């Protein structure tokens, strides 16, 4: 007797891809080095190879001189002030799902797997927050207090939140935290 495979198989493979937007603006406390931008972009290579990241965009001030890094990486460079640059990047992104990442931080191994699992098994419309790996006693005891440095959300949700400040944007979207973390690169 032949078994029929149910049309509703328990596993559904979803090949959802992201557009990565690397936000490379100087912080008031410390200027951002070109090497940190390159290392942040380099941390996304594994995600590109695994088919998660489809394209990448660097958003920076016009004075940052990041054309060489963008050209070497094969990604687009948008040079504009902070609020205008992120809005332009959202319009230029090829995919509906966006991964915003602050330059100066690198995603840890396992990010691509977890993001694919979110698309396959979770609610892909719910924003997800990537936080810095715990670096103090407080963030070890309460990881939710760690600084948010990455967001996965739809273009629509990011455009509706309309915030140039990354921390405020993460609070507005109220995304669930990813278990993988990011680390600071220098």
Coordinates of N, CA, C and O in Angstrom, one line a residue:
X1 N 0.8 -1.2 0.0 CA 0.0 0.0 0.0 C 0.9 1.2 0.0 O 1.8 1.3 0.8
X2 N 0.6 2.1 -0.9 CA 1.4 3.4 -1.0 C 0.8 4.4 -0.1 O -0.4 4.6 0.1
X3 N 1.8 5.1 0.5 CA 1.4 6.2 1.4 C 1.4 7.5 0.6 O 2.2 7.8 -0.2
X4 N 0.4 8.3 0.9 CA 0.3 9.6 0.2 C 0.9 10.6 1.1 O 0.7 10.6 2.3
X5 N 1.7 11.5 0.5 CA 2.3 12.6 1.2 C 1.3 13.7 1.3 O 0.7 14.1 0.3
X6 N 1.1 14.1 2.5 CA 0.1 15.2 2.7 C 0.6 16.5 2.0 O 1.8 16.8 2.0
X7 N -0.3 17.2 1.4 CA 0.1 18.5 0.8 C 0.6 19.5 1.8 O 1.2 20.5 1.5
X8 N 0.2 19.3 3.1 CA 0.6 20.2 4.1 C 1.7 19.5 4.9 O 1.5 19.0 6.0
X9 N 2.9 19.4 4.4 CA 4.0 18.7 5.1 C 4.4 19.6 6.3 O 4.2 20.8 6.3
X10 N 4.9 18.9 7.3 CA 5.2 19.6 8.6 C 6.4 20.6 8.4 O 6.4 21.6 9.1
X11 N 7.2 20.4 7.5 CA 8.3 21.3 7.2 C 8.1 22.1 6.0 O 7.8 21.5 4.9
X12 N 8.2 23.4 6.1 CA 8.0 24.2 4.8 C 9.3 25.0 4.7 O 9.6 25.8 5.5
X13 N 10.0 24.8 3.6 CA 11.2 25.5 3.3 C 10.9 26.9 2.7 O 10.2 26.9 1.7
X14 N 11.3 27.9 3.3 CA 11.1 29.2 2.8 C 12.4 29.9 2.4 O 13.3 30.0 3.2
X15 N 12.5 30.3 1.2 CA 13.8 30.9 0.8 C 13.7 32.4 0.8 O 13.8 33.0 -0.3
X16 N 13.4 32.9 1.9 CA 13.2 34.4 2.1 C 14.6 35.0 2.1 O 15.5 34.5 2.8
X17 N 14.8 36.1 1.4 CA 16.1 36.7 1.4 C 15.9 38.2 1.9 O 14.9 38.7 1.8
X18 N 17.1 38.7 2.4 CA 17.1 40.0 3.0 C 17.9 41.0 2.1 O 18.8 40.6 1.4
X19 N 17.6 42.2 2.2 CA 18.5 43.3 1.8 C 19.2 43.8 3.0 O 18.5 44.2 3.9
X20 N 20.5 43.8 3.0 CA 21.2 44.3 4.2 C 21.6 45.8 4.0 O 22.0 46.2 2.9
X21 N 21.3 46.6 5.0 CA 21.6 48.0 5.0 C 22.6 48.3 6.1 O 22.2 48.1 7.3
X22 N 23.8 48.6 5.8 CA 24.8 48.9 6.8 C 24.9 50.4 7.0 O 25.2 51.2 6.1
X23 N 24.5 50.8 8.3 CA 24.5 52.2 8.6 C 25.8 52.7 9.2 O 26.2 52.3 10.2
X24 N 26.6 53.5 8.4 CA 27.9 53.8 8.7 C 28.1 55.3 9.1 O 28.8 56.1 8.4
X25 N 27.4 55.7 10.1 CA 27.5 57.1 10.6 C 28.4 57.1 11.9 O 28.3 56.2 12.7
X26 N 29.1 58.2 12.0 CA 29.9 58.4 13.2 C 29.0 58.6 14.4 O 28.0 59.2 14.3
X27 N 29.4 58.0 15.6 CA 28.7 58.2 16.8 C 29.3 59.5 17.5 O 30.4 59.8 17.2
X28 N 28.5 60.1 18.3 CA 29.0 61.3 19.0 C 30.2 61.0 19.9 O 31.1 61.8 20.1
X29 N 30.3 59.8 20.4 CA 31.4 59.4 21.3 C 32.7 59.1 20.6 O 33.8 59.3 21.1
X30 N 32.6 58.4 19.4 CA 33.8 58.0 18.7 C 33.6 58.0 17.2 O 32.6 57.5 16.8
X31 N 34.6 58.4 16.4 CA 34.5 58.3 15.0 C 34.6 56.9 14.5 O 35.2 56.0 15.2
X32 N 33.9 56.6 13.5 CA 33.9 55.2 12.9 C 35.0 55.1 11.9 O 35.2 55.9 11.0
X33 N 35.8 54.0 12.1 CA 37.0 53.8 11.2 C 36.5 53.0 10.0 O 35.6 52.2 10.0
X34 N 37.2 53.2 8.9 CA 36.9 52.5 7.6 C 37.0 51.0 7.8 O 36.3 50.2 7.2
X35 N 38.0 50.6 8.6 CA 38.3 49.1 8.8 C 37.1 48.5 9.5 O 36.7 47.3 9.3
X36 N 36.4 49.3 10.4 CA 35.3 48.7 11.1 C 34.1 48.5 10.2 O 33.3 47.6 10.3
X37 N 34.0 49.5 9.2 CA 32.9 49.3 8.2 C 33.2 48.1 7.3 O 32.2 47.3 7.1
X38 N 34.4 47.9 6.9 CA 34.8 46.7 6.1 C 34.5 45.4 6.9 O 34.0 44.4 6.3
X39 N 34.9 45.4 8.2 CA 34.7 44.2 9.0 C 33.2 43.9 9.2 O 32.8 42.7 9.3
X40 N 32.4 44.9 9.4 CA 31.0 44.7 9.6 C 30.4 44.1 8.3 O 29.6 43.2 8.4
X41 N 30.8 44.6 7.2 CA 30.3 44.1 5.9 C 30.8 42.7 5.7 O 30.1 41.8 5.2
X42 N 32.1 42.4 6.1 CA 32.6 41.1 5.9 C 31.9 40.0 6.8 O 31.9 38.9 6.4
X43 N 31.3 40.5 7.9 CA 30.6 39.5 8.7 C 29.3 39.0 8.1 O 28.8 38.0 8.5
X44 N 28.9 39.7 7.0 CA 27.7 39.3 6.3 C 28.0 38.3 5.2 O 27.1 37.8 4.5
X45 N 29.3 38.0 4.9 CA 29.6 37.1 3.8 C 29.0 35.8 3.9 O 28.4 35.2 3.0
X46 N 29.1 35.2 5.1 CA 28.5 33.9 5.4 C 27.0 33.9 5.1 O 26.5 32.9 4.5
X47 N 26.3 35.0 5.4 CA 24.9 35.1 5.2 C 24.6 35.2 3.7 O 23.6 34.7 3.2
X48 N 25.5 35.8 2.9 CA 25.4 35.9 1.5 C 25.6 34.5 0.8 O 24.8 34.1 0.0
X49 N 26.6 33.8 1.3 CA 26.9 32.5 0.7 C 25.8 31.5 1.0 O 25.4 30.7 0.2
X50 N 25.1 31.6 2.2 CA 24.0 30.7 2.5 C 22.7 31.1 1.9 O 21.7 30.5 2.2
X51 N 22.7 32.2 1.2 CA 21.5 32.6 0.5 C 20.5 33.4 1.3 O 19.3 33.5 1.0
X52 N 21.0 34.0 2.4 CA 20.1 34.9 3.2 C 20.1 36.3 2.7 O 19.1 36.9 2.6
X53 N 21.3 36.9 2.5 CA 21.4 38.3 2.1 C 21.5 38.3 0.6 O 22.4 37.7 0.0
X54 N 20.6 39.0 0.0 CA 20.6 39.1 -1.5 C 21.4 40.3 -2.0 O 22.1 40.2 -3.0
X55 N 21.4 41.4 -1.3 CA 22.1 42.6 -1.7 C 22.4 43.4 -0.5 O 21.9 43.2 0.6
X56 N 23.4 44.3 -0.6 CA 23.8 45.1 0.5 C 24.0 46.6 0.1 O 24.3 46.9 -1.1
X57 N 23.7 47.5 1.0 CA 23.8 48.9 0.8 C 24.5 49.5 2.0 O 24.1 49.2 3.1
X58 N 25.4 50.4 1.7 CA 26.1 51.1 2.8 C 25.5 52.5 2.8 O 25.5 53.2 1.7
X59 N 25.1 53.0 3.9 CA 24.6 54.4 4.1 C 25.6 55.1 4.9 O 25.9 54.7 6.0
X60 N 26.1 56.3 4.4 CA 27.1 57.0 5.1 C 27.0 58.5 4.7 O 26.4 58.9 3.8
X61 N 27.7 59.3 5.6 CA 27.8 60.8 5.3 C 28.6 60.9 4.0 O 29.5 60.1 3.7
X62 N 28.4 62.0 3.2 CA 29.1 62.2 2.0 C 30.6 62.3 2.2 O 31.4 62.0 1.3
X63 N 31.1 62.7 3.4 CA 32.5 62.9 3.7 C 33.2 61.6 4.1 O 34.4 61.7 4.4
X64 N 32.6 60.5 4.2 CA 33.2 59.3 4.7 C 34.2 58.6 3.8 O 35.0 57.8 4.2
X65 N 34.1 58.8 2.5 CA 35.0 58.2 1.5 C 35.0 56.7 1.6 O 36.0 56.1 1.8
X66 N 33.8 56.1 1.4 CA 33.7 54.6 1.5 C 33.5 54.0 0.1 O 33.1 52.9 0.0
X67 N 33.7 54.8 -1.0 CA 33.5 54.2 -2.3 C 34.3 53.0 -2.6 O 33.8 52.0 -3.2
X68 N 35.6 53.0 -2.1 CA 36.4 51.8 -2.4 C 35.9 50.6 -1.7 O 35.9 49.5 -2.3
X69 N 35.4 50.7 -0.5 CA 34.9 49.5 0.3 C 33.6 49.0 -0.4 O 33.5 47.8 -0.6
X70 N 32.8 49.9 -0.8 CA 31.5 49.5 -1.5 C 31.8 48.9 -2.8 O 31.2 47.9 -3.2
X71 N 32.8 49.4 -3.6 CA 33.2 48.8 -4.9 C 33.8 47.4 -4.7 O 33.4 46.5 -5.4
X72 N 34.7 47.3 -3.7 CA 35.3 46.0 -3.5 C 34.2 44.9 -3.1 O 34.3 43.8 -3.5
X73 N 33.3 45.3 -2.3 CA 32.2 44.4 -1.8 C 31.1 44.2 -2.8 O 30.3 43.3 -2.6
X74 N 31.1 45.0 -3.8 CA 30.0 44.8 -4.8 C 28.6 45.3 -4.3 O 27.6 44.7 -4.7
X75 N 28.7 46.3 -3.4 CA 27.4 46.7 -2.9 C 27.2 48.2 -3.2 O 28.1 48.9 -3.7
X76 N 26.0 48.7 -3.0 CA 25.7 50.1 -3.3 C 26.1 51.0 -2.2 O 26.0 50.6 -1.0
X77 N 26.4 52.2 -2.5 CA 26.8 53.2 -1.5 C 25.8 54.4 -1.7 O 25.6 54.9 -2.8
X78 N 25.1 54.8 -0.6 CA 24.3 55.9 -0.6 C 24.9 56.9 0.4 O 25.0 56.7 1.6
X79 N 25.3 58.1 -0.1 CA 25.9 59.1 0.7 C 24.8 60.2 0.9 O 24.5 60.9 -0.1
X80 N 24.4 60.3 2.1 CA 23.4 61.3 2.5 C 23.3 61.5 4.0 O 23.9 60.7 4.7
X81 N 22.7 62.6 4.5 CA 22.5 62.7 5.9 C 21.8 61.5 6.5 O 21.1 60.8 5.7
X82 N 21.8 61.3 7.8 CA 21.3 60.1 8.4 C 19.9 59.8 8.0 O 19.6 58.7 7.6
X83 N 18.9 60.7 8.3 CA 17.5 60.4 8.0 C 17.2 60.2 6.5 O 16.5 59.2 6.2
X84 N 17.8 61.0 5.7 CA 17.6 60.8 4.3 C 18.2 59.6 3.7 O 17.7 58.9 2.8
X85 N 19.4 59.2 4.2 CA 20.1 58.1 3.8 C 19.4 56.8 4.0 O 19.3 55.9 3.1
X86 N 18.9 56.6 5.2 CA 18.1 55.4 5.5 C 16.9 55.3 4.7 O 16.5 54.2 4.1
X87 N 16.2 56.4 4.5 CA 15.0 56.4 3.6 C 15.3 56.1 2.2 O 14.6 55.3 1.5
X88 N 16.4 56.6 1.7 CA 16.9 56.3 0.3 C 17.2 54.8 0.2 O 17.0 54.1 -0.8
X89 N 17.9 54.3 1.2 CA 18.3 52.8 1.2 C 17.1 51.9 1.2 O 17.1 50.9 0.5
X90 N 16.0 52.3 2.0 CA 14.8 51.5 2.0 C 14.2 51.5 0.6 O 13.7 50.4 0.1
X91 N 14.2 52.6 -0.1 CA 13.7 52.6 -1.5 C 14.5 51.8 -2.5 O 14.0 51.2 -3.4
X92 N 15.8 51.9 -2.3 CA 16.8 51.2 -3.2 C 16.9 49.7 -2.9 O 17.3 48.9 -3.8
X93 N 16.5 49.2 -1.8 CA 16.6 47.8 -1.4 C 15.7 46.9 -2.4 O 14.6 47.3 -2.7
X94 N 16.3 45.8 -2.8 CA 15.6 45.0 -3.7 C 14.6 44.0 -3.1 O 13.7 43.6 -3.7
X95 N 14.8 43.7 -1.8 CA 13.9 42.8 -1.1 C 13.0 43.6 -0.1 O 13.2 44.7 0.3
X96 N 11.8 42.9 0.2 CA 10.9 43.5 1.2 C 11.4 43.4 2.6 O 11.1 44.3 3.4
X97 N 12.1 42.3 2.9 CA 12.7 42.2 4.3 C 14.0 42.9 4.3 O 14.9 42.6 3.4
X98 N 14.2 43.7 5.3 CA 15.5 44.5 5.4 C 16.2 44.1 6.7 O 15.6 43.9 7.8
X99 N 17.5 44.0 6.6 CA 18.4 43.8 7.8 C 19.2 45.1 8.0 O 20.1 45.3 7.2
X100 N 18.9 45.9 9.0 CA 19.7 47.1 9.3 C 20.7 46.6 10.3 O 20.5 46.0 11.3
X101 N 22.0 47.1 10.0 CA 23.1 46.8 10.9 C 23.9 48.0 11.1 O 24.3 48.7 10.1
X102 N 24.3 48.3 12.3 CA 25.1 49.5 12.6 C 26.6 49.1 12.3 O 27.0 48.0 12.7
X103 N 27.3 49.9 11.5 CA 28.7 49.6 11.2 C 29.5 49.7 12.5 O 29.2 50.5 13.4
X104 N 30.5 48.8 12.6 CA 31.3 48.8 13.8 C 30.9 47.5 14.6 O 31.5 47.2 15.7
X105 N 29.9 46.8 14.1 CA 29.4 45.5 14.8 C 29.4 44.4 13.7 O 29.1 44.7 12.6
X106 N 29.7 43.2 14.2 CA 29.7 42.1 13.3 C 28.8 41.0 13.8 O 28.7 40.8 15.1
X107 N 28.0 40.4 13.0 CA 27.1 39.3 13.4 C 27.9 38.1 13.8 O 28.9 37.8 13.1
X108 N 27.5 37.4 14.7 CA 28.2 36.1 15.1 C 27.7 35.0 14.3 O 26.7 35.1 13.6
X109 N 28.5 33.9 14.3 CA 28.1 32.7 13.6 C 26.7 32.2 14.0 O 26.4 32.3 15.2
X110 N 26.0 31.7 13.1 CA 24.6 31.2 13.4 C 23.5 32.2 13.1 O 22.3 31.9 13.2
X111 N 23.9 33.4 12.8 CA 22.9 34.4 12.4 C 22.0 34.0 11.2 O 20.8 34.1 11.3
X112 N 22.7 33.5 10.2 CA 21.9 33.1 9.0 C 21.0 32.0 9.3 O 19.8 32.0 8.8
X113 N 21.4 31.0 10.0 CA 20.5 29.9 10.4 C 19.3 30.4 11.2 O 18.2 29.9 10.9
X114 N 19.6 31.2 12.2 CA 18.4 31.7 13.0 C 17.5 32.5 12.2 O 16.3 32.4 12.3
X115 N 18.0 33.4 11.3 CA 17.1 34.2 10.5 C 16.3 33.3 9.5 O 15.1 33.6 9.3
X116 N 16.9 32.3 8.9 CA 16.1 31.4 8.1 C 15.1 30.7 8.8 O 14.0 30.4 8.3
X117 N 15.4 30.3 10.1 CA 14.4 29.6 10.9 C 13.2 30.5 11.2 O 12.1 30.1 11.3
X118 N 13.5 31.8 11.5 CA 12.4 32.7 11.7 C 11.5 32.8 10.5 O 10.3 32.8 10.7
X119 N 12.1 32.8 9.3 CA 11.2 32.9 8.1 C 10.5 31.6 7.9 O 9.3 31.6 7.4
X120 N 11.1 30.5 8.2 CA 10.4 29.2 7.9 C 9.4 28.8 9.0 O 8.3 28.3 8.7
X121 N 9.7 29.1 10.3 CA 8.8 28.6 11.3 C 8.1 29.7 12.1 O 7.1 29.5 12.8
X122 N 8.6 30.9 12.1 CA 8.1 32.0 12.9 C 7.2 33.0 12.1 O 6.9 32.7 10.9
X123 N 6.9 34.0 12.7 CA 6.1 35.1 12.0 C 7.1 36.0 11.3 O 7.8 36.8 12.0
X124 N 7.2 35.9 10.0 CA 8.2 36.7 9.3 C 7.9 38.2 9.2 O 8.7 39.0 8.9
X125 N 6.6 38.6 9.6 CA 6.3 40.0 9.6 C 6.7 40.7 10.9 O 6.7 41.9 11.0
X126 N 6.9 39.9 11.9 CA 7.3 40.5 13.2 C 8.8 40.9 13.2 O 9.6 40.1 12.8
X127 N 9.1 42.1 13.6 CA 10.5 42.6 13.6 C 11.3 41.7 14.6 O 10.8 41.2 15.6
X128 N 12.6 41.6 14.3 CA 13.6 40.9 15.1 C 14.7 41.9 15.4 O 15.2 42.6 14.6
X129 N 15.2 41.8 16.7 CA 16.3 42.7 17.1 C 17.5 41.9 17.4 O 17.5 40.9 18.1
X130 N 18.6 42.4 16.9 CA 20.0 41.8 17.1 C 20.6 42.7 18.1 O 20.7 43.9 17.9
X131 N 21.1 42.2 19.2 CA 21.7 42.9 20.3 C 23.2 42.6 20.4 O 23.6 41.5 20.0
X132 N 23.9 43.5 21.1 CA 25.3 43.3 21.3 C 25.5 42.1 22.3 O 24.7 42.0 23.3
X133 N 26.5 41.3 22.2 CA 26.8 40.2 23.1 C 27.0 40.9 24.5 O 27.6 42.0 24.6
X134 N 26.6 40.2 25.6 CA 26.8 40.8 26.9 C 28.2 41.1 27.2 O 29.1 40.3 27.0
X135 N 28.4 42.3 27.7 CA 29.8 42.8 28.0 C 29.9 43.4 29.4 O 30.9 44.0 29.7
X136 N 28.8 43.3 30.2 CA 28.9 43.8 31.6 C 28.0 42.8 32.4 O 27.3 42.0 31.9
X137 N 28.1 43.0 33.7 CA 27.3 42.2 34.6 C 25.8 42.4 34.4 O 25.1 41.5 34.4
X138 N 25.5 43.6 34.2 CA 24.0 43.9 34.0 C 23.5 43.3 32.7 O 22.4 42.7 32.7
X139 N 24.3 43.4 31.6 CA 23.8 42.7 30.4 C 23.9 41.2 30.4 O 23.2 40.5 29.6
X140 N 24.7 40.7 31.3 CA 24.8 39.2 31.4 C 23.6 38.7 32.2 O 23.0 37.7 31.9
X141 N 23.1 39.5 33.2 CA 22.0 39.2 34.0 C 20.6 39.4 33.3 O 19.7 38.7 33.4
X142 N 20.6 40.5 32.5 CA 19.4 40.9 31.7 C 19.9 41.2 30.3 O 20.1 42.4 29.9
X143 N 20.0 40.2 29.4 CA 20.4 40.4 28.1 C 19.6 41.4 27.2 O 20.1 42.0 26.3
X144 N 18.3 41.5 27.6 CA 17.4 42.4 26.9 C 17.8 43.9 27.1 O 17.4 44.8 26.3
X145 N 18.7 44.2 28.0 CA 19.2 45.6 28.2 C 20.4 45.9 27.3 O 20.9 47.0 27.3
X146 N 21.0 44.9 26.6 CA 22.1 45.1 25.8 C 21.7 46.0 24.6 O 20.5 46.1 24.2
X147 N 22.6 46.8 24.1 CA 22.3 47.8 23.0 C 21.9 47.0 21.7 O 22.5 46.1 21.3
X148 N 20.8 47.5 21.1 CA 20.3 47.0 19.9 C 21.2 47.5 18.7 O 21.5 48.7 18.7
X149 N 21.8 46.6 17.9 CA 22.6 47.1 16.8 C 22.2 46.5 15.4 O 22.7 46.9 14.4
X150 N 21.1 45.7 15.4 CA 20.6 45.2 14.2 C 19.1 45.0 14.3 O 18.6 44.7 15.3
X151 N 18.4 45.1 13.1 CA 17.0 44.9 13.0 C 16.6 44.2 11.8 O 17.2 44.6 10.7
X152 N 15.8 43.2 11.9 CA 15.2 42.6 10.7 C 13.7 43.0 10.7 O 13.0 42.7 11.6
X153 N 13.3 43.7 9.6 CA 11.9 44.1 9.6 C 11.5 44.4 8.1 O 12.4 44.4 7.2
X154 N 10.2 44.5 7.8 CA 9.8 44.8 6.5 C 10.0 46.3 6.2 O 10.2 47.1 7.0
X155 N 10.1 46.6 4.9 CA 10.3 48.0 4.4 C 9.2 48.8 5.0 O 9.4 49.9 5.5
X156 N 7.9 48.3 4.9 CA 6.8 49.0 5.4 C 6.9 49.4 6.9 O 6.6 50.5 7.3
X157 N 7.3 48.5 7.7 CA 7.4 48.7 9.1 C 8.5 49.7 9.4 O 8.3 50.6 10.3
X158 N 9.6 49.6 8.7 CA 10.7 50.6 9.0 C 10.3 52.0 8.5 O 10.6 53.0 9.1
X159 N 9.6 52.1 7.4 CA 9.2 53.4 6.9 C 8.1 54.0 7.8 O 8.1 55.2 8.0
X160 N 7.3 53.2 8.3 CA 6.2 53.7 9.2 C 6.8 54.2 10.5 O 6.2 55.1 11.1
X161 N 7.9 53.6 11.0 CA 8.5 54.0 12.3 C 9.1 55.3 12.2 O 9.2 56.1 13.2
X162 N 9.6 55.7 11.0 CA 10.2 57.0 10.7 C 11.1 57.5 11.9 O 10.7 58.5 12.5
X163 N 12.2 56.9 12.1 CA 13.2 57.4 13.1 C 14.6 57.3 12.6 O 15.0 56.3 12.0
X164 N 15.3 58.4 12.8 CA 16.7 58.4 12.3 C 17.6 57.8 13.4 O 18.7 57.4 13.1
X165 N 17.2 57.8 14.7 CA 17.9 57.2 15.8 C 17.7 55.7 15.8 O 16.5 55.3 16.0
X166 N 18.7 54.9 15.8 CA 18.6 53.5 15.8 C 17.9 52.9 17.0 O 17.1 52.1 16.9
X167 N 18.3 53.4 18.2 CA 17.8 52.9 19.4 C 16.3 53.2 19.5 O 15.5 52.4 19.9
X168 N 15.9 54.4 19.1 CA 14.4 54.8 19.1 C 13.7 53.9 18.1 O 12.6 53.5 18.4
X169 N 14.3 53.6 16.9 CA 13.7 52.8 15.9 C 13.4 51.4 16.5 O 12.3 50.8 16.3
X170 N 14.4 50.8 17.2 CA 14.3 49.5 17.8 C 13.1 49.5 18.8 O 12.4 48.5 18.9
X171 N 13.0 50.5 19.6 CA 12.0 50.6 20.6 C 10.6 50.7 20.0 O 9.6 50.1 20.4
X172 N 10.5 51.5 18.9 CA 9.2 51.7 18.2 C 8.7 50.4 17.6 O 7.6 50.1 17.6
X173 N 9.6 49.6 17.0 CA 9.3 48.4 16.4 C 9.0 47.2 17.3 O 8.3 46.3 17.0
X174 N 9.6 47.3 18.5 CA 9.4 46.2 19.6 C 9.5 44.8 19.0 O 8.7 44.0 19.2
X175 N 10.6 44.6 18.4 CA 10.9 43.3 17.8 C 11.3 42.3 18.9 O 11.9 42.6 19.9
X176 N 11.1 41.0 18.6 CA 11.6 40.0 19.5 C 13.1 39.9 19.3 O 13.6 40.1 18.2
X177 N 13.8 39.6 20.4 CA 15.3 39.5 20.3 C 15.7 38.2 19.7 O 15.1 37.1 19.9
X178 N 16.7 38.2 18.8 CA 17.4 37.1 18.3 C 18.3 36.5 19.3 O 18.8 37.2 20.2
X179 N 18.5 35.2 19.3 CA 19.4 34.6 20.3 C 20.9 34.8 19.9 O 21.7 34.8 20.7
X180 N 21.2 34.9 18.6 CA 22.5 35.2 18.2 C 22.8 36.7 18.5 O 21.8 37.5 18.5
X181 N 24.0 37.0 18.7 CA 24.4 38.4 19.1 C 25.4 39.0 18.1 O 25.8 38.3 17.1
X182 N 25.7 40.2 18.3 CA 26.7 40.9 17.5 C 27.9 41.3 18.4 O 27.7 41.4 19.6
X183 N 29.1 41.4 17.9 CA 30.2 41.8 18.7 C 30.8 43.1 18.1 O 30.6 43.3 16.8
X184 N 31.4 43.9 18.9 CA 32.0 45.1 18.4 C 33.3 44.8 17.7 O 34.1 44.0 18.1
X185 N 33.5 45.4 16.5 CA 34.8 45.3 15.8 C 35.5 46.6 15.8 O 34.8 47.7 15.8
X186 N 36.8 46.6 15.8 CA 37.5 47.9 15.8 C 38.4 48.1 14.6 O 38.6 47.3 13.8

